[in-house]
Structures are given as C-alpha cells and as structure tokens.
Amino acid sequence: MLWTIVEKEFKFILTSPKFFATFLVCSMLILLSFFVGIQEYRATVAQFETGQTMNQQSLRERTTWSGATNRIYRQPDPLQIIVLGVNYDVGRFSPINVWMPVKLLESAYSQELIYAVFRLLDFNFIVVVVLSLFAILFTYDAINGERESGTLKLTLANAVPKSTLIVAKLIGSWIGLVVPLLIPLLLGALLLMVYQIPLSTDHWIRLLCLLGLAILYFTFFMTLGLLVSSLTQRSVTSFMVLLVSWIILTLIVPRAAIMIAGQIVQVPSAAEIDSQIDGYSKSEWEKYRDGIQKTWERRNNELEQVPEKEREVYREQKLWSWLEEDDAARKTMQEGVARYSKQVKEDMENRKLQQVKTGFVLSRFSPASAFQLAAMNLAETDIFIKKRYEQALNDYHVVYSDFIQKKSKEGGGEGLRITVDSEKGFNVQIPDMKKTIRADEIPQFQHPKRNTGDVIADLMMDAALLVVFSGMVLVGVLTAFLRYDVR
Amino acid sequence: MFKIILLKEMRETIGSAKFVFSFSVCTVLILLAFYVGARNYQVNRAQYEASVRENLRQMEGLTDWGQVESQIFLPPTPLAALISGLSNDVGRSIKVEAVGELISENSRYGEDPIYAVFRFLDLEFVFQVVLSLFAILLAYNAVNGEKEQGTLKLTFANAVPKDRYILAKLSGVFASVVVPMLLPILIGCGILVIMDIPMNGSEWLRLAMIVVAGLLFFMVFLNLSIFVSAKTERSSYSFLILLIAWIFFVLIVPRTSILLAGRAIDVPSIDEIHAQKFRNQSQLWTEDMQKIDAFVPPSNDPEKAFAAFNTFMNTTRETRETKIAEFNQRLNEDRNNRQAVQREWAFGIARFSPATSLSLAVMSLAGTSHAIAQQFLDQARSYQQSFAQFIKSKNNGETGGHMVRVKIGGAPQEKAKPINPYEIPAFHFQSMSVGEYITPALTDIGLLIGFNLMFFAGAVWAFSKFDVR
Amino acid sequence: MTPMLEAKNLTKRYEDQTLALDRVSFSVLPGQIYAMLGGNGAGKTTTINIFLNFINPTDGEALVDGIVTHLQPLAAKTKIAFVSENVMLYPNFTAIENLEYFTKLAGKRYVKKDLESVLSRVGLQKEAFDRKLKGFSKGMRQKCGIAIAILKDAPAIILDEPTSGLDPKAGFEFMKLLMELREEQKAILMSTHDIFRAKENSDVVGIMNQGQLVMQRTQKELEGEDLEKLYVQFMAGYMEPVSA
C-alpha cells in the first residue's frame, strides 16, 4: 500500500512540469556553483602562491635578520568551493615581525570590492536559498491540491490509512527532490576530479556529511510544506503562507538574530582597540628611551671616574655588555607591550565570542542558519577561522621572534649606527649589503587544520537540531492531516 | 470604461488576502530596516567618535613630534546604515604618518565576520529580494487568473477594447500596490526623524531617489508578472516561470556574471603590487645606504657634523620617499584602471538583471558603492600632506623617522616637553556633492525605466494576442 | 436478506450548528439501486460523506455490510467503490496508469489487458487508453471513474450525481452499466438530480429535503405516479413518515 502510493507520488512528480523545472534549474545552478567555486578556488590558490613566492623573494633579498618581516598567508582549502563562508571577509595574511602583534590584513573583499557587491554563489547558497524554495514548491499543494483536484476523495474512498498516505507523500516527494540533487552533484564531483582539485579522504568525508545535512535541511522544508498544505484548504493560500515562512526563515531570522545579538552584547571596535594598544606601546617606548638616556648619562659619569688614559680601553671593554643591557631592557619593554596587547585583545575577543554565541543561539531558531553554520564548520570557512589563525599566528610569532633574535645576534643589526665622537670624529656604519640571509632557515608555519572527527562532533548539534525541527513539523503534519477535512 | 475597470482592479487587489498578507509583511520589514538602520547608525557613530577620541588620547604624553602617527577614520553616514552596500567591506581606518603609503584597514566584515555570514537586513535587501517576490505574488495571475475564473469571458462579452482593458489593469495593480508601499516608507522616514538621525538636504533627496529606484524595481517585476501572465494559459505555469525568473534575476545573474566576468579580466593581484613596491623600496634604500656610507661631514665639530648629517639624511629620505610615492602611485593607478575595466565588463553583463541596476543605483545614491574606498583614500592622501606640513612645522622641518638619538657627554639635556596632540589637524571626511552621487545612478535608473517599458510593452502585446476563451 | 448499505438515524450537525442530516434511515440490499433525490444542500452528499467516513456523524451510524463506518473506516472502505460527481484523476497520468494506481490502492492487482477490457466495457475509445487524462472530457473521466469502481469489485457502489453534466447518450450508457452491476448483485447508492432516470432505473427512490428523508418509495409503489410532481410537492415541505 505504502509503496503503491510512493511509486505513484514519485511518478506523478516526475511527470509534472515543476519537477522538470526544478531538475533543470537545480542541475544548472549546482553545476554553475561548482564551476564558479572551482574558478574562485583556483584564483585563491594562485593568489596564495604569488603571495608566498613574493614573500620568499623579499626575504631572500634581505641582508640582515633583524627587522625581517615574514608574511604568513592563510592557506586556501578546496572545500571553499562548496562553502565559501567568510573566507573572503577575513584578512588573507598577517605580517610577522618582532615589533608588531599579528593581525590578519587585507581581506579578499576589501581588496577586490567588485566581488563584494553581490558576493558569493556557492553550493551552500544554492541549498540554503534555492533548494529550500524548491522543497516548498514540491509539497505546498501535496494535500490541499489533491483535495482541490478531487483525487483525494477518490483515494481515501479506499481503505488507505491517512498516516500511510501522508508518509508516502513525503517519501515520494523526497525521492523526487533527492534525484535532481544527486545527479548534478555527481557531475559536480566529477568536475572536481576533472579539474584535479586536491581533495583528501577527509574532504570527501566532509562533503558526504554536508550532503547529509543538505538533505536534512530540505526535508525540513518539505515537511513544512506538507504541514501548511494540510492546515489550509486552498493551495494558493498554503503557497503564500509558505513563501512568507521561507522569507522569514531563510532571509530574516538569521540576519535579525545577529543584529539583535549585536545590540545585546556590545563590543568596542577594532580601531578603538588598536588605538589603545598603540597608545600603550608608544608610552612604553618613550619610557624606554628616557631610561636609555639616563642609563647612558650614568655610564658616562662612570667613565668620567676612570682616568682619561684608560677611558678608551674601559669603554671598549664595557660597550658590549652595555649594549646587551640596553637590548634586554628593550626586550622587557616589548614583552610588556605584547602582554598588554594580548590582554586587551583577549578581552575584546571574549566579548566578541559572547556576542557570537548569543547571535548563533538566536539564529538557530531558523534551520537555514543551523544548516549554514554547520556547513561552514565542515568547510572550515566559519567565523572562527579568524580566531584559529590568530592563535596559530601568535604561537608562530613567539617562535619567529626567538629565531630572529638569535639570528640577529649572530649577524649585525639592520639599522645605521652613526657615532659622532669628539675624538674620532664622524663615523657611519652601514650593514653589509652583499651577504643575503638564508630565508629557508625561517621556521615553518603550521596552518591550523581541524581534526575531521572534531568537526563532525561539532556538527552533531546542528544535525540534531535539523532532525528535531523536521520531527516536530512531522508530528504536526500527522495530527493536522488526521483531522483534515477531505471533502 | 477605463475608470470602471481601474476601480474594480483596485478593489479586487486591495481586498485580496495576498495583498493584505504581503503588504503587512512588507510594512514590518521596511519599518524594521529603517529602525535597525537608525540603531546601527547610532552605534557606529558612537564607535567612530570613541575611536577618534582614543586616537588623540593615546598621543598624550608623547614628547617627540617625529614619533607621531595619527589614525583617521571613515565616518558612518545614515544612508550607509540604510543601504549598507560596500561600506562594511572597505577598510574604515587609515594610519597616517607624515610620509609613506596609506592603507585602509579594519573593514567591518573583516573584524566581525559574524556580520558577514548573514549580512545586514537593510532597505536594499527588502527592495531587492522581498518586494520583488511580492510583486510576482500579486500579479502572477493578473490575466490568466481571470480566464481561469471565467470572468475574462464575461468582461469581453461587453464592448471593452483590449488595450484599454490591459492599461486599466496595469494602472489598477500599480495604484493599489505601489501607493500603499509609500506608507511604511514615510513612517520609516519618521523613525529617522524621531531617533534624531542627522540627515541633511542632500541625504533626504538621495533617500527619496533610493525609494524611487526601489519602486521602479518593484514595478519591473509587476510588469514582468503581467507580461508572463498574459503569455501563459494557466496561472500555475506563470507562477512557476516567474519564480524561476525571480531566482535568476535576483539571485543568480548578478552573482554569476560578476564572478565569471571579473575573473576573466586580468587584474594584478594585490600581492604582486605589494612585492613590486617592496622591491623598489629596498632597492632605493640600498642605494641610499651607499650614499650615507660616503657621507663626509663638513667639519669635525660633533654638533655641526651631526646637524649636517641630519640635513643630509632628511634630504635623502625625502627624495627617496618622493620616488617611492611616485612609483607606488603609478602601480596603484594601473591597478585602479584595470579594476575599472573589470567593473565595466562585469557590471555591464550583470545589468542583464534589473536587480543589478537596483543595487548599483541605490549604492551610488547612498554613497556606499566601490567609489567610497577610493574617495576615502584620496582624502586621506591630501590629509597626509597637511599632516606632514604640520609635523614639519613642529619638528624643525623634519618629517620624523625612527631614529634614536643618544647623546653622551656635553651639557645635560632639559626634559622634553610633552606634545599637545589636539593641535594635530583634524581629518574631516568630505562627502561629495549631490550631483556626484546622483550622476552615476542615472544610468541604472534609466535602465530600470527601460526594463519597465520593455515588459510593459510586452504585456500589452501579449494581451493583444491573448485568447480570452 | 441483510442490507449491504444501511443508514440508522444518521444525524449531522456542523460546528456552526446547521443541521445537515436529521435522523436519516434507509437501507440498500445487494442487487438494488437506491436513488437519492433532493435539491442542493438537501444532505445527499453529507450522507455519502458519512458512508465514506470523510466526516463523522453526530448521531446514528452508517453501516457497510454490518460494519460501522466511523468505527472501522478502513474495513468499511474495502467494501465500497466510489464514483464522484466529477471524477478527477491525475492529469499527467494516462487512463491506464490511473486505473493501475487506484486498483492497487483498492488492493487488487490487474494486468494491463484486464484494465483495457474494463475500459472497453465502460465505452472508452481505444485510442484514449494511453493518453494523459489532461485532455479528457467529463464523460471520458466518468467512464474511467466507473471503470475504477468496477475493478475494485466491491459489494457496494456509491455514486454522487454521476450523470450530471453528461450528454444524453453518455448518461444512457452510464445507466446501462449500472444495471449490469445490479445484475452482479452490487448494492448501489446513488444521489442524482435526474428524476426521470431515477424512476426508470432504480429499485428504491428517496427524496431528501433540508437534511431529512421526506419520502421513500419502491419502484412498484411509484408505478403510475408522476415522480416529478411528487418531488416538487415534497420539496415544498410536504413530508411523509419514512421507515427504514
């Protein structure tokens, strides 16, 4: 019985114009999204590689270690083809040097504004916006449409339990939407292979998870369609109700939630924080310079004590330890600045995290956000990518600074040393310009990659949420249809 | 005759459930967009002011003008809160030193990617996505629906000319749908006034034009719907066709054409530009090092020698910086030109969709188009000059640099006096004249009118061939 | 003989308190055609809806082969075939596909040849068998509907104004089929506006007005009477006691 109806539903959908339209549009859009995604990925990889090469080149041309600025670029991940997420919104690289805290700079969108106008077109977008609309299109008249056309009466004049009918309808239309989804997806996967996108087993596992999520996501909209269809008498009404629900769930709730969160938890702007850090850093520098001035005055006084003849020798003896003292003082000062900066930034980060969490909790009232957040997690293009990179960069910053400090001790400094001495006259020392540094000695940066197991574990919440959403609606459908007036 | 049909059309539309439905949803969304925009503006304004204050405060206690670098900020505008456009993608602050290249950083989306995930609920979004969908909903069965009901036959059993009928129908739908939409918009403007959002005459005018563009766009979809409705036999078909047309026009065409056309045009990546700049800079630096090495002081008196060296260093430095600036300028201009070509192509193709025209028009009008990045940078450059002048005047004609001077022996130095950062010239972002905002939008508004006329003509033509049986 | 279809004191009061059926009782025996006459809103369709458990009765019960429809709706429905006033089938399926589906729902399995022979029997042209239902006229759809009813092979057949809107020839053929089904000992309950055919072909005629069964006579009792006159009379409010 069940399968008779499922078969009929499936056949009915297959022969309907809306299936034809859906299949065509879905296939086109999914393939298009893969194609566009692949183009974007390759552009990103090309940029990443140029960036790295240029960075290597600049480093190789350097003659001294001190002051060497390394640039760490975020490594593109092929999953951005499917879920671009905030990949283009977050800075692409951070300069790494001794005197500056890490900061991701120059996001792709801020540098190429043209792409920011309409933003992305990835598979994730197609699923969130287009597939959900089609899911509604498939089921909005499942019940009341049959009532309007009169076939519902004829069907229920037979010994068909209503629950069987509704479940069969769900399964039938579900298969009817999975097919138009799977065929272009397989072609898309083929496209990925043809273009030789480097996908590891982990990537494929994540893609499968994403597919599962996408199916859960549009199942929700199908059940929602059934629910409204069995709550209303006319299919025109149910479509209107569904369209508005769709607008609210996919377009309004996520945006509104984040904005409300922004109002609830306020975070100072980055520029404000930067100014604060700069201010602290400058005052520390000033203190340091005053200190150095005083120290040298003291040392000079010390010199005065020494008989004039021995003065030069004494000075020569002391000079190195003096310079080391100065260096140590500078290092302490710089560490102090770094600590302060870290503290202030951490405070802000915590506030921000609070804000994000609030926003996400609120937005998860909509399955569209639940899906999108989960998808971004899977592809590691979520908003925490910034945090992950900043953490990794901070760790690297420590290693790098130590390395540079060690190296600069071995080699000379980069700056000019100008001494004007009443005895020896004017003297300029410039660094050796012939010998370049060996850039390949620079410690390697480990790009933060999340463990697939962890990612999938994180996913469970959203997946469960989607299941709960659909389950709730399904219960609603069953109760509504059991009470449905079939006349 | 015309009036009878017009009035009937208006009564029918306004009385229909779908009108009540979509009108109330639109009202809520438009009001929300205005309210949220106003709130956002207030928050952004407060943050902006705090940043400006903090920037000056952090300089208090400094004693050396040569160490001063100032940060300037792009101020928020009320229209940017209503039509966010690219205002969240461009860097909003620039560090200004007396010399050196200016780079804007701290874009809102870059700093708070959370907002980038779902973006903002602004007026453009309501116009572009929601209103267009409702236009379809309201008019998809304008013609074929009457046929299905059987009322079309009855109407044409009377001496009604077809062209008169379709004209009345179109104007009826417009009058009953477009006019009510003005109501929430007016209330929205009221919200701006009540919440004390400072809007000048130029901004009100531009807001009015934004609304006009939005309504024109809405009418494009009304016309399109009536056209499709007159071209198909059954309303379920016309709805399906229109929904797909909507998906393509609003969601797909703009994105795809920009992504594909944009990538097809070669623009040197920012990293290449950086690397070239860097290479040039280090080469000049190396050359200067040789010069410095060869420097021979005119006298051996330490004070005089140092003074001479200082002057020498300053000149060298300034020459170098000028060269660097020229070189960078050339590279930037080249990239800008290429980007302009890229824009022309990509936007040109994307304009096949009226949604693109709407976006571009309202962004230009709101002053949140791509032009804002350049405008900010240009103004920052001219500010940099006055800043440099100021620093020089304070710093014995030197632009400063990162030199640490240690003097051993001689007379003890007197303690340096702290600077007064509030003397630094303030940066005022100059908004453009009304004309400069409106002119670039005219093409797109023209295009919207064109789309309207095209679909309107299509509707009249299709109806003249419509089989009323 | 036990009645196949039986209404016992059927009463239906809607939520808005309108009384759609008021203690209606009648029965249909196997091999009998029962014709229900009455104006629009008289309660004919409500009666049928209760038999099909599309709605529950407020009071009383409808029985199919002794099974109370609102208590065991599924069991009852295995014994009823239903033809509606305007048979609507899936427009993008062919006649055969529609038949296949609905007979499967009825729990029957037929090969295509059987389906075709029944379609021929109900008088559908051969060319139409594999055409989609989209272009079918009302008469053709009614034929498919009766074919589905025949194929279900249920002991009871309920028809809701099956001949309204059919041309005279089609109506005649339709009634001929019903007579054949009567020969097969089916119990047939039919609502109709067609006074002439009701008198001609049915075994019992009931007249309903404002939710009440105001008259019920066998064919024998009607012999020589002018049914049309009676109808107008009863519809005007005249009433005679009816016993099941």
mmCIF file of N, CA and C in Angstrom, chain C residues 25-60:
data_model
loop_
_atom_site.group_PDB
_atom_site.id
_atom_site.type_symbol
_atom_site.label_atom_id
_atom_site.label_comp_id
_atom_site.label_asym_id
_atom_site.label_seq_id
_atom_site.Cartn_x
_atom_site.Cartn_y
_atom_site.Cartn_z
ATOM 1 N N SER C 25 -32.709 7.429 7.931
ATOM 2 C CA SER C 25 -32.530 5.974 7.956
ATOM 3 C C SER C 25 -32.983 5.381 6.639
ATOM 4 N N PHE C 26 -32.186 4.512 6.081
ATOM 5 C CA PHE C 26 -32.597 3.761 4.882
ATOM 6 C C PHE C 26 -31.636 2.598 4.729
ATOM 7 N N SER C 27 -31.942 1.705 3.820
ATOM 8 C CA SER C 27 -31.008 0.607 3.577
ATOM 9 C C SER C 27 -31.031 0.196 2.106
ATOM 10 N N VAL C 28 -29.914 -0.339 1.654
ATOM 11 C CA VAL C 28 -29.811 -0.796 0.262
ATOM 12 C C VAL C 28 -29.385 -2.262 0.285
ATOM 13 N N LEU C 29 -30.155 -3.085 -0.407
ATOM 14 C CA LEU C 29 -29.843 -4.523 -0.440
ATOM 15 C C LEU C 29 -28.934 -4.830 -1.627
ATOM 16 N N PRO C 30 -28.231 -5.921 -1.567
ATOM 17 C CA PRO C 30 -27.468 -6.322 -2.746
ATOM 18 C C PRO C 30 -28.401 -6.494 -3.937
ATOM 19 N N GLY C 31 -27.959 -6.065 -5.089
ATOM 20 C CA GLY C 31 -28.780 -6.166 -6.283
ATOM 21 C C GLY C 31 -29.837 -5.081 -6.343
ATOM 22 N N GLN C 32 -29.652 -4.033 -5.584
ATOM 23 C CA GLN C 32 -30.628 -2.944 -5.561
ATOM 24 C C GLN C 32 -29.952 -1.622 -5.951
ATOM 25 N N ILE C 33 -30.716 -0.796 -6.657
ATOM 26 C CA ILE C 33 -30.227 0.564 -6.888
ATOM 27 C C ILE C 33 -31.104 1.503 -6.076
ATOM 28 N N TYR C 34 -30.436 2.297 -5.208
ATOM 29 C CA TYR C 34 -31.194 3.243 -4.393
ATOM 30 C C TYR C 34 -30.864 4.635 -4.911
ATOM 31 N N ALA C 35 -31.855 5.370 -5.343
ATOM 32 C CA ALA C 35 -31.619 6.713 -5.871
ATOM 33 C C ALA C 35 -32.060 7.748 -4.852
ATOM 34 N N MET C 36 -31.097 8.655 -4.510
ATOM 35 C CA MET C 36 -31.435 9.742 -3.596
ATOM 36 C C MET C 36 -31.673 10.998 -4.409
ATOM 37 N N LEU C 37 -32.870 11.559 -4.286
ATOM 38 C CA LEU C 37 -33.159 12.823 -4.977
ATOM 39 C C LEU C 37 -33.138 13.948 -3.946
ATOM 40 N N GLY C 38 -33.036 15.129 -4.416
ATOM 41 C CA GLY C 38 -33.083 16.264 -3.494
ATOM 42 C C GLY C 38 -32.317 17.437 -4.063
ATOM 43 N N GLY C 39 -32.696 18.619 -3.576
ATOM 44 C CA GLY C 39 -32.057 19.831 -4.104
ATOM 45 C C GLY C 39 -30.644 19.995 -3.572
ATOM 46 N N ASN C 40 -29.978 21.083 -3.987
ATOM 47 C CA ASN C 40 -28.643 21.347 -3.476
ATOM 48 C C ASN C 40 -28.731 21.635 -1.993
ATOM 49 N N GLY C 41 -27.866 20.967 -1.208
ATOM 50 C CA GLY C 41 -27.869 21.220 0.231
ATOM 51 C C GLY C 41 -28.908 20.417 0.981
ATOM 52 N N ALA C 42 -29.509 19.427 0.316
ATOM 53 C CA ALA C 42 -30.539 18.644 0.981
ATOM 54 C C ALA C 42 -29.933 17.636 1.941
ATOM 55 N N GLY C 43 -28.658 17.283 1.729
ATOM 56 C CA GLY C 43 -27.994 16.333 2.628
ATOM 57 C C GLY C 43 -27.545 15.060 1.940
ATOM 58 N N LYS C 44 -27.705 15.017 0.625
ATOM 59 C CA LYS C 44 -27.321 13.801 -0.108
ATOM 60 C C LYS C 44 -25.813 13.542 0.025
ATOM 61 N N THR C 45 -25.033 14.604 -0.271
ATOM 62 C CA THR C 45 -23.582 14.423 -0.261
ATOM 63 C C THR C 45 -23.076 14.172 1.151
ATOM 64 N N THR C 46 -23.740 14.803 2.138
ATOM 65 C CA THR C 46 -23.351 14.570 3.533
ATOM 66 C C THR C 46 -23.524 13.097 3.873
ATOM 67 N N THR C 47 -24.648 12.522 3.438
ATOM 68 C CA THR C 47 -24.884 11.102 3.686
ATOM 69 C C THR C 47 -23.744 10.272 3.095
ATOM 70 N N ILE C 48 -23.424 10.582 1.852
ATOM 71 C CA ILE C 48 -22.365 9.818 1.185
ATOM 72 C C ILE C 48 -21.045 9.997 1.924
ATOM 73 N N ASN C 49 -20.766 11.239 2.341
ATOM 74 C CA ASN C 49 -19.515 11.512 3.063
ATOM 75 C C ASN C 49 -19.420 10.707 4.349
ATOM 76 N N ILE C 50 -20.568 10.469 4.981
ATOM 77 C CA ILE C 50 -20.527 9.676 6.216
ATOM 78 C C ILE C 50 -20.242 8.212 5.885
ATOM 79 N N PHE C 51 -20.852 7.735 4.800
ATOM 80 C CA PHE C 51 -20.584 6.354 4.399
ATOM 81 C C PHE C 51 -19.101 6.151 4.103
ATOM 82 N N LEU C 52 -18.461 7.212 3.564
ATOM 83 C CA LEU C 52 -17.047 7.112 3.209
ATOM 84 C C LEU C 52 -16.145 7.565 4.362
ATOM 85 N N ASN C 53 -16.785 7.905 5.503
ATOM 86 C CA ASN C 53 -16.057 8.401 6.676
ATOM 87 C C ASN C 53 -15.215 9.632 6.376
ATOM 88 N N PHE C 54 -15.655 10.427 5.422
ATOM 89 C CA PHE C 54 -14.983 11.713 5.229
ATOM 90 C C PHE C 54 -15.371 12.644 6.373
ATOM 91 N N ILE C 55 -16.555 12.391 6.920
ATOM 92 C CA ILE C 55 -16.956 13.085 8.145
ATOM 93 C C ILE C 55 -17.595 12.080 9.090
ATOM 94 N N ASN C 56 -17.581 12.403 10.365
ATOM 95 C CA ASN C 56 -18.205 11.532 11.356
ATOM 96 C C ASN C 56 -19.630 12.009 11.599
ATOM 97 N N PRO C 57 -20.544 11.079 11.845
ATOM 98 C CA PRO C 57 -21.917 11.503 12.158
ATOM 99 C C PRO C 57 -21.976 12.047 13.584
ATOM 100 N N THR C 58 -22.903 12.973 13.811
ATOM 101 C CA THR C 58 -23.092 13.492 15.166
ATOM 102 C C THR C 58 -23.849 12.448 15.996
ATOM 103 N N ASP C 59 -24.740 11.781 15.286
ATOM 104 C CA ASP C 59 -25.522 10.740 15.956
ATOM 105 C C ASP C 59 -25.905 9.689 14.926
ATOM 106 N N GLY C 60 -26.290 8.511 15.393
ATOM 107 C CA GLY C 60 -26.650 7.450 14.461
ATOM 108 C C GLY C 60 -25.416 6.840 13.844
#
